[in-house]
Amino acid sequence: MTLIAVTSMHNYKDHRSSLSDNYIEALELAGGIPVILPPSLSPEASVQALKKMDGLLLSGGPDLSPLYFGQQPQPHLRSIDALRDQQEIALIKAAREQGMPIFAICRGIQVLNAVLGGTITQHIDETLPGAIQHSQKAPQWHRHHHITIKSETMLASILGEGTIGVNSYHHQVVDKVAPGLMVSAVAPDGLVEAVECASPWTLAVQWHPEMMWRRHGEFLRLFEAFVTACGGGDNEYAS
Ligand code: MN
């Protein structure tokens, strides 16, 4: 049994947590058993729970407080969930200390990068005038823009190197890449779309594979590779 801790959305105004079935079904199909840790659970209890798990999936969500990467809030910063920030930062630190695999999606790549010492561009359209559109107005599974996957990366071993189309729902992006992480995919405008680290197994993507795998089956392979890295999975990556 491979247990995967999964962080979740949280509405701090009505005190409710939620998570799309897309993540749960992808992890189960990949051979893992997801366990949602809501942001209302304290960082201490979350870290205790993580000790019983085999991997950490950081799901998509709102902006990280820029105070965590040494910046003040800029005008186009969007909503901040202080509880989720605290919980995910504690979980990432604990997972890294344990050498636990991490798979980070959208907000996840940004929180991971900040915790490991990198920075985030707070609003692409304000800061990077040459950028393409990264906030799509199209179905969730639509391949909104291309990315180029670098050769000889973990991501290339999973999805293949070269160009692939992905969806895009972010107004922020990794700026300075944290030490210990390497860029494994970029958009045509040069923006970072994926980072990784081989040991401990860490893969972070800026797009939303959980919204795409039903129509574009190759994206389920990301979840399979992750669950396999966590020691489980009866899939093509399990040895
Ligand atoms: Mn994008």
Coordinates of N, CA and C and ligand atoms in Angstrom, one line a residue:
M1 N 0.9 -1.2 0.0 CA 0.0 0.0 0.0 C 0.9 1.2 0.0
T2 N 0.7 2.0 -1.0 CA 1.5 3.3 -1.1 C 0.7 4.5 -0.9
L3 N 0.9 5.1 0.3 CA 0.1 6.2 0.7 C 0.8 7.6 0.2
I4 N -0.1 8.4 -0.4 CA 0.4 9.6 -0.9 C -0.3 10.8 -0.2
A5 N 0.4 11.6 0.5 CA -0.2 12.8 1.1 C -0.4 13.8 0.0
V6 N -1.6 14.4 0.0 CA -2.0 15.3 -1.0 C -2.6 16.6 -0.3
T7 N -2.0 17.7 -0.7 CA -2.5 19.0 -0.1 C -3.8 19.4 -0.9
S8 N -4.5 20.3 -0.3 CA -5.8 20.6 -0.9 C -6.1 22.1 -1.0
M9 N -7.2 22.4 -1.7 CA -7.7 23.8 -1.7 C -8.3 24.1 -0.3
H10 N -8.5 25.3 0.0 CA -9.0 25.7 1.3 C -9.7 27.1 1.1
N11 N -10.9 27.2 1.5 CA -11.6 28.5 1.5 C -11.6 29.0 2.9
Y12 N -10.7 30.0 3.1 CA -10.5 30.5 4.5 C -11.7 31.4 4.9
K13 N -12.5 31.8 4.0 CA -13.7 32.6 4.3 C -14.9 31.7 4.8
D14 N -15.1 30.6 4.2 CA -16.2 29.7 4.8 C -15.6 28.5 5.4
H15 N -14.3 28.4 5.7 CA -13.7 27.4 6.5 C -14.0 26.0 5.9
R16 N -13.8 25.8 4.6 CA -14.0 24.5 4.0 C -12.8 24.2 3.1
S17 N -12.5 22.9 3.1 CA -11.4 22.4 2.2 C -12.0 21.6 1.1
S18 N -11.3 21.5 0.0 CA -11.8 20.7 -1.1 C -10.7 20.3 -2.1
L19 N -10.9 19.3 -2.9 CA -9.9 18.9 -3.8 C -10.6 18.2 -5.0
S20 N -10.1 18.5 -6.2 CA -10.7 17.9 -7.4 C -10.5 16.4 -7.4
D21 N -11.5 15.7 -7.8 CA -11.4 14.2 -8.0 C -10.3 13.9 -9.0
N22 N -9.9 14.8 -9.9 CA -8.9 14.5 -10.9 C -7.6 14.0 -10.3
Y23 N -7.2 14.6 -9.2 CA -6.0 14.1 -8.5 C -6.1 12.7 -7.9
I24 N -7.3 12.6 -7.3 CA -7.5 11.3 -6.5 C -7.6 10.1 -7.5
E25 N -8.3 10.3 -8.6 CA -8.5 9.2 -9.6 C -7.1 8.9 -10.3
A26 N -6.4 10.0 -10.6 CA -5.1 9.7 -11.2 C -4.1 8.9 -10.3
L27 N -4.1 9.3 -9.0 CA -3.2 8.6 -8.1 C -3.6 7.2 -7.9
E28 N -5.0 7.0 -7.8 CA -5.4 5.6 -7.6 C -5.1 4.7 -8.8
L29 N -5.4 5.3 -10.0 CA -5.1 4.6 -11.3 C -3.6 4.2 -11.3
A30 N -2.8 5.1 -10.8 CA -1.3 4.9 -10.8 C -0.8 3.9 -9.8
G31 N -1.7 3.5 -8.9 CA -1.4 2.5 -7.9 C -1.1 3.0 -6.5
G32 N -1.4 4.3 -6.3 CA -1.3 4.9 -5.0 C -2.6 5.1 -4.3
I33 N -2.6 5.3 -3.0 CA -3.8 5.6 -2.2 C -3.6 7.0 -1.7
P34 N -4.3 8.0 -2.2 CA -4.2 9.4 -1.8 C -4.8 9.6 -0.4
V35 N -4.2 10.5 0.4 CA -4.7 10.9 1.7 C -4.6 12.4 1.7
I36 N -5.8 13.0 1.8 CA -5.8 14.5 1.7 C -5.5 15.0 3.1
L37 N -4.6 16.0 3.1 CA -4.2 16.7 4.4 C -4.8 18.1 4.2
P38 N -5.9 18.5 4.8 CA -6.4 19.8 4.6 C -5.6 20.9 5.3
P39 N -5.6 22.1 4.7 CA -4.8 23.2 5.3 C -5.2 23.5 6.7
S40 N -6.4 23.2 7.1 CA -6.8 23.5 8.5 C -6.2 22.6 9.5
L41 N -5.6 21.5 9.0 CA -4.8 20.6 9.9 C -3.5 21.4 10.2
S42 N -3.1 21.4 11.5 CA -1.9 22.2 11.8 C -0.6 21.7 11.1
P43 N 0.3 22.5 10.9 CA 1.6 22.1 10.3 C 2.2 20.9 11.1
E44 N 2.1 21.0 12.4 CA 2.7 19.9 13.3 C 2.1 18.6 13.0
A45 N 0.7 18.6 13.0 CA 0.0 17.3 12.8 C 0.2 16.8 11.4
S46 N 0.3 17.8 10.4 CA 0.5 17.4 9.0 C 1.8 16.7 8.9
V47 N 2.8 17.2 9.5 CA 4.2 16.6 9.5 C 4.2 15.2 10.1
Q48 N 3.4 15.1 11.2 CA 3.3 13.8 11.9 C 2.7 12.8 10.9
A49 N 1.6 13.2 10.3 CA 0.9 12.3 9.3 C 1.8 11.9 8.2
L50 N 2.6 12.9 7.7 CA 3.5 12.6 6.6 C 4.5 11.5 6.9
K51 N 4.8 11.3 8.1 CA 5.8 10.3 8.5 C 5.3 8.9 8.2
K52 N 3.9 8.8 8.1 CA 3.3 7.5 7.8 C 3.1 7.3 6.3
M53 N 3.5 8.3 5.5 CA 3.2 8.3 4.1 C 4.5 7.9 3.3
D54 N 4.3 7.7 2.0 CA 5.4 7.4 1.1 C 5.7 8.5 0.1
G55 N 4.9 9.5 0.0 CA 5.2 10.5 -1.0 C 4.3 11.7 -0.7
L56 N 4.6 12.9 -1.3 CA 3.9 14.1 -1.1 C 3.5 14.7 -2.5
L57 N 2.2 14.9 -2.7 CA 1.8 15.6 -3.9 C 1.3 17.0 -3.5
L58 N 1.9 18.0 -4.0 CA 1.5 19.4 -3.8 C 0.5 19.8 -4.9
S59 N -0.7 20.0 -4.6 CA -1.8 20.3 -5.6 C -1.8 21.8 -6.0
G60 N -2.6 22.1 -7.0 CA -2.7 23.5 -7.5 C -3.4 24.4 -6.5
G61 N -3.4 25.7 -6.6 CA -4.0 26.6 -5.6 C -3.7 28.0 -5.8
P62 N -3.9 28.8 -4.8 CA -3.7 30.3 -4.9 C -2.2 30.7 -4.8
D63 N -2.0 31.9 -4.8 CA -0.6 32.5 -4.7 C 0.0 32.2 -3.3
L64 N 1.3 32.0 -3.4 CA 2.1 31.9 -2.1 C 2.4 33.3 -1.6
S65 N 2.3 33.6 -0.3 CA 2.7 34.9 0.2 C 4.1 35.2 -0.2
P66 N 4.4 36.3 -0.9 CA 5.7 36.7 -1.4 C 6.7 36.9 -0.2
L67 N 6.2 37.1 1.0 CA 7.1 37.2 2.1 C 8.0 36.0 2.3
Y68 N 7.5 34.8 1.8 CA 8.3 33.6 1.9 C 9.4 33.5 0.9
F69 N 9.4 34.4 -0.1 CA 10.6 34.5 -1.0 C 11.2 35.9 -0.9
G70 N 11.0 36.6 0.2 CA 11.8 37.8 0.4 C 11.3 39.0 -0.4
Q71 N 10.0 39.0 -0.8 CA 9.4 40.2 -1.5 C 8.2 40.7 -0.8
Q72 N 7.9 41.9 -1.1 CA 6.6 42.5 -0.6 C 5.6 42.2 -1.7
P73 N 4.3 42.3 -1.3 CA 3.2 42.0 -2.3 C 3.1 43.1 -3.3
Q74 N 3.1 42.7 -4.6 CA 2.9 43.6 -5.7 C 1.4 43.7 -6.1
P75 N 1.0 44.8 -6.8 CA -0.4 45.1 -7.0 C -1.3 44.0 -7.6
H76 N -0.7 43.1 -8.4 CA -1.5 42.1 -9.0 C -1.5 40.7 -8.3
L77 N -0.9 40.7 -7.2 CA -0.9 39.5 -6.4 C -2.4 39.1 -6.1
R78 N -2.7 37.9 -6.1 CA -4.1 37.4 -5.8 C -4.3 36.9 -4.4
S79 N -5.3 36.1 -4.2 CA -5.6 35.7 -2.8 C -4.5 34.8 -2.2
I80 N -4.3 35.0 -0.9 CA -3.3 34.2 -0.2 C -4.0 33.4 0.9
D81 N -3.6 32.2 1.0 CA -4.2 31.3 2.1 C -3.1 31.0 3.1
A82 N -3.1 31.8 4.2 CA -2.0 31.7 5.1 C -1.8 30.4 5.8
L83 N -2.9 29.7 6.1 CA -2.8 28.4 6.7 C -2.2 27.4 5.7
R84 N -2.6 27.5 4.4 CA -2.1 26.5 3.5 C -0.6 26.8 3.2
D85 N -0.2 28.1 3.2 CA 1.2 28.4 3.1 C 2.0 27.7 4.2
Q86 N 1.6 27.9 5.4 CA 2.3 27.4 6.6 C 2.4 25.9 6.5
Q87 N 1.3 25.2 6.2 CA 1.2 23.8 6.2 C 2.1 23.2 5.1
E88 N 2.0 23.8 3.9 CA 2.8 23.2 2.7 C 4.3 23.4 2.9
I89 N 4.7 24.6 3.5 CA 6.1 24.8 3.8 C 6.7 23.8 4.7
A90 N 5.9 23.5 5.8 CA 6.3 22.5 6.8 C 6.4 21.1 6.1
L91 N 5.4 20.8 5.3 CA 5.4 19.5 4.6 C 6.6 19.3 3.7
I92 N 6.9 20.3 2.9 CA 8.0 20.2 2.0 C 9.3 20.0 2.8
K93 N 9.5 20.8 3.8 CA 10.8 20.7 4.6 C 10.9 19.3 5.2
A94 N 9.8 18.8 5.7 CA 9.8 17.4 6.3 C 10.0 16.4 5.3
A95 N 9.4 16.5 4.1 CA 9.6 15.5 3.1 C 11.0 15.5 2.6
R96 N 11.6 16.6 2.4 CA 13.0 16.7 2.0 C 13.9 16.0 3.0
E97 N 13.6 16.3 4.3 CA 14.5 15.7 5.4 C 14.4 14.2 5.4
Q98 N 13.2 13.7 5.0 CA 13.0 12.3 5.0 C 13.4 11.6 3.6
G99 N 13.8 12.5 2.7 CA 14.2 11.9 1.4 C 13.0 11.4 0.6
M100 N 11.8 12.0 0.9 CA 10.6 11.5 0.3 C 10.3 12.1 -1.0
P101 N 9.8 11.3 -2.0 CA 9.5 11.9 -3.3 C 8.4 12.9 -3.2
I102 N 8.6 14.0 -4.1 CA 7.6 15.1 -4.1 C 7.2 15.2 -5.6
F103 N 5.9 15.3 -5.8 CA 5.3 15.7 -7.1 C 4.5 17.0 -6.9
A104 N 4.9 18.1 -7.6 CA 4.3 19.4 -7.4 C 3.7 19.9 -8.6
I105 N 2.4 20.4 -8.5 CA 1.7 20.8 -9.7 C 1.3 22.3 -9.5
C106 N 1.5 23.1 -10.5 CA 1.1 24.5 -10.6 C 1.5 25.3 -9.4
R107 N 0.7 25.7 -8.4 CA 1.1 26.3 -7.2 C 2.2 25.6 -6.6
G108 N 2.2 24.2 -6.7 CA 3.2 23.4 -6.0 C 4.6 23.7 -6.5
I109 N 4.8 23.9 -7.8 CA 6.1 24.2 -8.3 C 6.7 25.5 -7.7
Q110 N 5.7 26.4 -7.5 CA 6.1 27.7 -6.9 C 6.5 27.7 -5.5
V111 N 5.6 26.9 -4.7 CA 5.9 26.8 -3.3 C 7.2 26.0 -3.1
L112 N 7.4 24.9 -3.8 CA 8.6 24.1 -3.7 C 9.8 25.0 -4.0
N113 N 9.8 25.7 -5.1 CA 10.9 26.5 -5.5 C 11.3 27.6 -4.4
A114 N 10.2 28.2 -3.8 CA 10.5 29.2 -2.8 C 11.0 28.6 -1.5
V115 N 10.5 27.4 -1.1 CA 11.0 26.8 0.1 C 12.5 26.4 0.0
L116 N 12.8 26.0 -1.3 CA 14.2 25.5 -1.5 C 15.2 26.7 -1.8
G117 N 14.6 28.0 -1.8 CA 15.5 29.1 -1.9 C 15.4 29.9 -3.2
G118 N 14.4 29.6 -4.0 CA 14.2 30.4 -5.2 C 13.2 31.5 -5.1
T119 N 12.9 32.1 -6.2 CA 11.9 33.2 -6.1 C 10.8 33.0 -7.2
I120 N 9.7 33.8 -7.1 CA 8.6 33.7 -8.0 C 8.3 35.0 -8.6
T121 N 8.0 35.0 -9.9 CA 7.5 36.3 -10.5 C 6.0 36.4 -10.1
Q122 N 5.7 37.5 -9.5 CA 4.3 37.6 -8.9 C 3.2 37.8 -9.9
H123 N 3.5 38.4 -11.0 CA 2.4 38.5 -12.0 C 3.1 38.6 -13.4
I124 N 3.0 37.6 -14.2 CA 3.7 37.5 -15.5 C 3.4 38.7 -16.3
D125 N 2.1 39.1 -16.5 CA 1.8 40.1 -17.5 C 2.3 41.5 -17.1
E126 N 2.6 41.7 -15.8 CA 3.1 43.0 -15.3 C 4.6 43.0 -15.4
T127 N 5.2 41.9 -15.3 CA 6.7 41.8 -15.2 C 7.4 41.4 -16.5
L128 N 6.8 40.6 -17.2 CA 7.4 40.0 -18.4 C 6.7 40.3 -19.7
P129 N 6.9 41.4 -20.3 CA 6.1 41.9 -21.4 C 6.2 41.0 -22.7
G130 N 7.2 40.2 -22.8 CA 7.3 39.3 -24.0 C 6.6 37.9 -23.8
A131 N 6.0 37.8 -22.7 CA 5.4 36.4 -22.4 C 4.2 36.1 -23.2
I132 N 4.0 34.9 -23.6 CA 2.7 34.4 -24.2 C 1.6 34.4 -23.2
Q133 N 0.4 34.0 -23.6 CA -0.7 33.9 -22.6 C -0.6 32.6 -21.8
H134 N -0.5 32.7 -20.5 CA -0.5 31.5 -19.7 C -1.7 31.3 -18.8
S135 N -2.7 32.2 -19.0 CA -4.0 32.0 -18.4 C -5.1 31.7 -19.4
Q136 N -5.2 30.4 -19.7 CA -6.1 30.0 -20.9 C -7.5 30.2 -20.6
K137 N -8.3 30.5 -21.7 CA -9.7 30.5 -21.6 C -10.2 29.5 -22.6
A138 N -10.1 28.3 -22.2 CA -10.3 27.1 -23.1 C -10.6 25.9 -22.2
P139 N -11.1 24.8 -22.7 CA -11.4 23.6 -21.8 C -10.1 23.2 -21.1
Q140 N -10.3 22.6 -19.9 CA -9.2 22.3 -19.1 C -8.2 21.4 -19.7
W141 N -8.6 20.5 -20.6 CA -7.7 19.6 -21.2 C -7.0 20.1 -22.5
H142 N -7.3 21.3 -22.9 CA -6.8 21.9 -24.1 C -5.3 22.2 -24.0
R143 N -4.6 21.8 -25.1 CA -3.1 22.0 -25.1 C -2.9 23.5 -25.5
H144 N -2.9 24.4 -24.5 CA -2.9 25.8 -24.8 C -1.6 26.3 -25.4
H145 N -0.5 25.9 -24.9 CA 0.8 26.3 -25.5 C 1.8 25.1 -25.4
H146 N 2.9 25.3 -26.2 CA 3.9 24.3 -26.2 C 4.9 24.5 -25.1
I147 N 5.5 23.4 -24.7 CA 6.7 23.4 -23.9 C 7.8 22.6 -24.6
T148 N 9.0 22.9 -24.3 CA 10.1 22.0 -24.8 C 10.8 21.3 -23.6
I149 N 10.7 20.0 -23.7 CA 11.3 19.2 -22.6 C 12.8 18.9 -22.9
K150 N 13.6 19.2 -21.9 CA 15.1 19.0 -22.2 C 15.5 17.5 -22.1
S151 N 16.4 17.2 -23.0 CA 16.9 15.8 -23.1 C 17.6 15.4 -21.8
E152 N 17.7 14.1 -21.5 CA 18.4 13.5 -20.4 C 17.9 14.1 -19.1
T153 N 16.5 14.4 -19.0 CA 15.9 14.7 -17.7 C 15.0 13.6 -17.3
M154 N 14.5 13.6 -16.1 CA 13.5 12.7 -15.6 C 12.2 12.9 -16.4
L155 N 11.9 14.2 -16.6 CA 10.7 14.5 -17.4 C 10.7 13.9 -18.8
A156 N 11.9 14.0 -19.4 CA 12.0 13.4 -20.8 C 11.9 11.9 -20.7
S157 N 12.3 11.3 -19.6 CA 12.2 9.8 -19.5 C 10.7 9.4 -19.4
I158 N 9.9 10.3 -18.9 CA 8.5 10.0 -18.7 C 7.7 10.4 -19.9
L159 N 7.9 11.7 -20.4 CA 7.0 12.2 -21.5 C 7.7 12.2 -22.8
G160 N 9.0 12.0 -22.8 CA 9.8 12.1 -24.0 C 10.4 13.5 -24.2
E161 N 11.5 13.6 -24.8 CA 12.1 15.0 -25.0 C 11.5 15.7 -26.2
G162 N 11.7 17.0 -26.3 CA 11.1 17.8 -27.4 C 9.9 18.5 -27.0
T163 N 9.1 18.8 -28.0 CA 7.9 19.7 -27.8 C 6.6 18.9 -27.6
I164 N 5.8 19.4 -26.6 CA 4.6 18.8 -26.3 C 3.6 20.0 -25.9
G165 N 2.3 19.8 -26.1 CA 1.3 20.8 -25.7 C 0.8 20.6 -24.3
V166 N 0.7 21.6 -23.6 CA 0.1 21.5 -22.2 C -0.9 22.6 -22.0
N167 N -1.7 22.4 -20.9 CA -2.6 23.5 -20.5 C -1.9 24.5 -19.7
S168 N -2.6 25.6 -19.4 CA -1.9 26.7 -18.7 C -2.8 27.6 -17.9
Y169 N -2.7 27.5 -16.6 CA -3.6 28.3 -15.7 C -2.8 29.0 -14.6
H170 N -1.8 29.7 -15.0 CA -0.9 30.4 -14.0 C -0.7 31.8 -14.4
H171 N -0.7 32.7 -13.4 CA -0.3 34.1 -13.7 C 1.0 34.4 -13.0
Q172 N 1.6 33.4 -12.3 CA 2.9 33.5 -11.7 C 3.8 32.4 -12.3
V173 N 5.1 32.6 -12.1 CA 6.0 31.6 -12.6 C 7.3 31.6 -11.8
V174 N 8.0 30.5 -11.8 CA 9.3 30.4 -11.2 C 10.2 31.5 -11.8
D175 N 10.9 32.2 -11.0 CA 11.9 33.2 -11.5 C 13.3 32.7 -11.3
K176 N 13.9 33.0 -10.1 CA 15.2 32.4 -9.8 C 15.0 30.9 -9.4
V177 N 15.6 30.0 -10.0 CA 15.4 28.6 -9.7 C 16.2 28.3 -8.5
A178 N 15.6 27.5 -7.6 CA 16.3 27.2 -6.3 C 17.5 26.3 -6.5
P179 N 18.5 26.5 -5.6 CA 19.7 25.6 -5.7 C 19.2 24.1 -5.5
G180 N 19.7 23.2 -6.3 CA 19.3 21.8 -6.2 C 18.2 21.4 -7.1
L181 N 17.6 22.4 -7.7 CA 16.6 22.1 -8.7 C 17.1 22.4 -10.1
M182 N 16.7 21.7 -11.1 CA 17.1 22.0 -12.5 C 15.9 22.1 -13.4
V183 N 16.0 23.1 -14.3 CA 14.8 23.3 -15.2 C 14.8 22.1 -16.2
S184 N 13.6 21.5 -16.3 CA 13.5 20.4 -17.3 C 12.6 20.7 -18.4
A185 N 11.8 21.8 -18.4 CA 11.0 22.2 -19.5 C 10.8 23.7 -19.5
V186 N 10.7 24.3 -20.7 CA 10.4 25.8 -20.8 C 9.3 26.0 -21.8
A187 N 8.6 27.1 -21.7 CA 7.6 27.5 -22.7 C 8.3 28.2 -23.8
P188 N 7.7 28.5 -24.9 CA 8.3 29.2 -26.0 C 8.8 30.6 -25.7
D189 N 8.3 31.2 -24.6 CA 8.8 32.5 -24.2 C 9.9 32.4 -23.2
G190 N 10.4 31.2 -22.9 CA 11.5 31.0 -22.0 C 11.0 30.8 -20.5
L191 N 9.8 30.9 -20.3 CA 9.3 30.7 -18.9 C 9.4 29.3 -18.4
V192 N 9.8 29.1 -17.1 CA 10.0 27.8 -16.6 C 8.7 27.0 -16.5
E193 N 8.6 25.9 -17.1 CA 7.4 25.0 -17.0 C 7.6 23.8 -16.2
A194 N 8.8 23.4 -15.9 CA 9.0 22.2 -15.1 C 10.4 22.3 -14.5
V195 N 10.6 21.8 -13.2 CA 11.9 21.7 -12.6 C 11.9 20.3 -12.0
E196 N 13.1 19.8 -11.7 CA 13.2 18.5 -11.1 C 14.5 18.3 -10.3
C197 N 14.6 17.2 -9.6 CA 15.8 16.8 -8.9 C 15.7 15.3 -8.8
A198 N 16.8 14.6 -9.1 CA 16.8 13.2 -9.1 C 16.7 12.5 -7.8
S199 N 17.4 13.1 -6.8 CA 17.5 12.5 -5.5 C 17.5 13.6 -4.4
P200 N 16.4 13.6 -3.5 CA 15.3 12.7 -3.6 C 14.4 13.0 -4.8
W201 N 13.7 12.0 -5.3 CA 12.9 12.2 -6.5 C 11.9 13.4 -6.3
T202 N 12.1 14.4 -7.2 CA 11.3 15.6 -7.1 C 11.0 16.0 -8.5
L203 N 9.7 16.2 -8.8 CA 9.3 16.6 -10.1 C 8.2 17.7 -9.9
A204 N 8.4 18.8 -10.6 CA 7.4 19.9 -10.4 C 7.0 20.5 -11.8
V205 N 5.7 20.6 -12.0 CA 5.3 21.1 -13.3 C 4.4 22.3 -13.1
Q206 N 4.4 23.2 -14.1 CA 3.7 24.4 -14.0 C 2.2 24.2 -14.5
W207 N 2.1 23.2 -15.4 CA 0.7 23.0 -15.9 C -0.1 22.0 -15.0
H208 N -1.3 21.6 -15.5 CA -2.2 20.8 -14.7 C -2.4 19.5 -15.4
P209 N -1.5 18.5 -15.2 CA -1.6 17.2 -15.8 C -2.9 16.5 -15.4
E210 N -3.3 16.8 -14.1 CA -4.5 16.1 -13.6 C -5.8 16.4 -14.4
M211 N -5.8 17.6 -15.1 CA -6.9 18.0 -15.9 C -6.9 17.4 -17.3
M212 N -5.7 16.8 -17.6 CA -5.5 16.4 -19.0 C -5.5 14.9 -19.3
W213 N -5.2 14.1 -18.2 CA -4.9 12.7 -18.5 C -6.1 11.9 -19.1
R214 N -7.3 12.3 -18.8 CA -8.4 11.6 -19.4 C -8.4 11.6 -21.0
R215 N -8.1 12.8 -21.5 CA -8.1 12.9 -23.0 C -6.7 12.7 -23.6
H216 N -5.7 13.0 -22.8 CA -4.3 12.9 -23.2 C -3.6 12.0 -22.3
G217 N -3.6 10.7 -22.6 CA -3.2 9.6 -21.6 C -1.8 9.7 -21.2
E218 N -0.9 10.3 -22.0 CA 0.5 10.4 -21.5 C 0.7 11.1 -20.2
F219 N -0.3 12.0 -19.9 CA -0.1 12.7 -18.6 C -0.3 11.9 -17.4
L220 N -1.0 10.7 -17.5 CA -1.1 9.8 -16.4 C 0.2 9.2 -16.0
R221 N 1.1 9.2 -17.0 CA 2.5 8.6 -16.8 C 3.2 9.4 -15.7
L222 N 2.9 10.7 -15.6 CA 3.6 11.5 -14.5 C 3.2 10.9 -13.1
F223 N 1.9 10.6 -13.0 CA 1.5 10.1 -11.7 C 2.0 8.7 -11.5
E224 N 2.1 7.9 -12.5 CA 2.7 6.5 -12.4 C 4.1 6.6 -12.0
A225 N 4.9 7.5 -12.6 CA 6.3 7.6 -12.3 C 6.5 8.0 -10.9
F226 N 5.6 8.9 -10.4 CA 5.7 9.4 -9.0 C 5.4 8.3 -8.1
V227 N 4.3 7.6 -8.3 CA 3.9 6.5 -7.4 C 5.0 5.4 -7.3
T228 N 5.6 5.2 -8.5 CA 6.7 4.2 -8.5 C 7.9 4.7 -7.7
A229 N 8.2 6.0 -7.8 CA 9.3 6.5 -7.0 C 9.0 6.4 -5.5
C230 N 7.7 6.4 -5.2 CA 7.3 6.3 -3.8 C 7.3 4.8 -3.3
G231 N 7.7 3.9 -4.2 CA 7.8 2.5 -3.8 C 6.7 1.6 -4.1
G232 N 5.7 2.2 -4.9 CA 4.5 1.4 -5.2 C 4.2 1.4 -6.6
G233 N 2.9 1.0 -6.9 CA 2.4 1.1 -8.2 C 2.6 -0.2 -9.0
D234 N 1.5 -0.6 -9.6 CA 1.6 -1.7 -10.6 C 1.4 -1.1 -11.9
N235 N 2.4 -0.5 -12.4 CA 2.3 0.2 -13.7 C 3.7 0.0 -14.5
E236 N 3.8 0.7 -15.6 CA 4.9 0.4 -16.4 C 6.3 0.8 -15.9
Y237 N 6.2 1.7 -14.9 CA 7.5 2.2 -14.2 C 7.9 1.3 -13.1
A238 N 7.0 0.4 -12.6 CA 7.4 -0.5 -11.5 C 8.3 -1.6 -12.0
S239 N 9.3 -1.8 -11.2 CA 10.3 -2.8 -11.7 C 10.0 -4.1 -11.0
Ligands
MN1 MN 2.1 28.0 -19.0

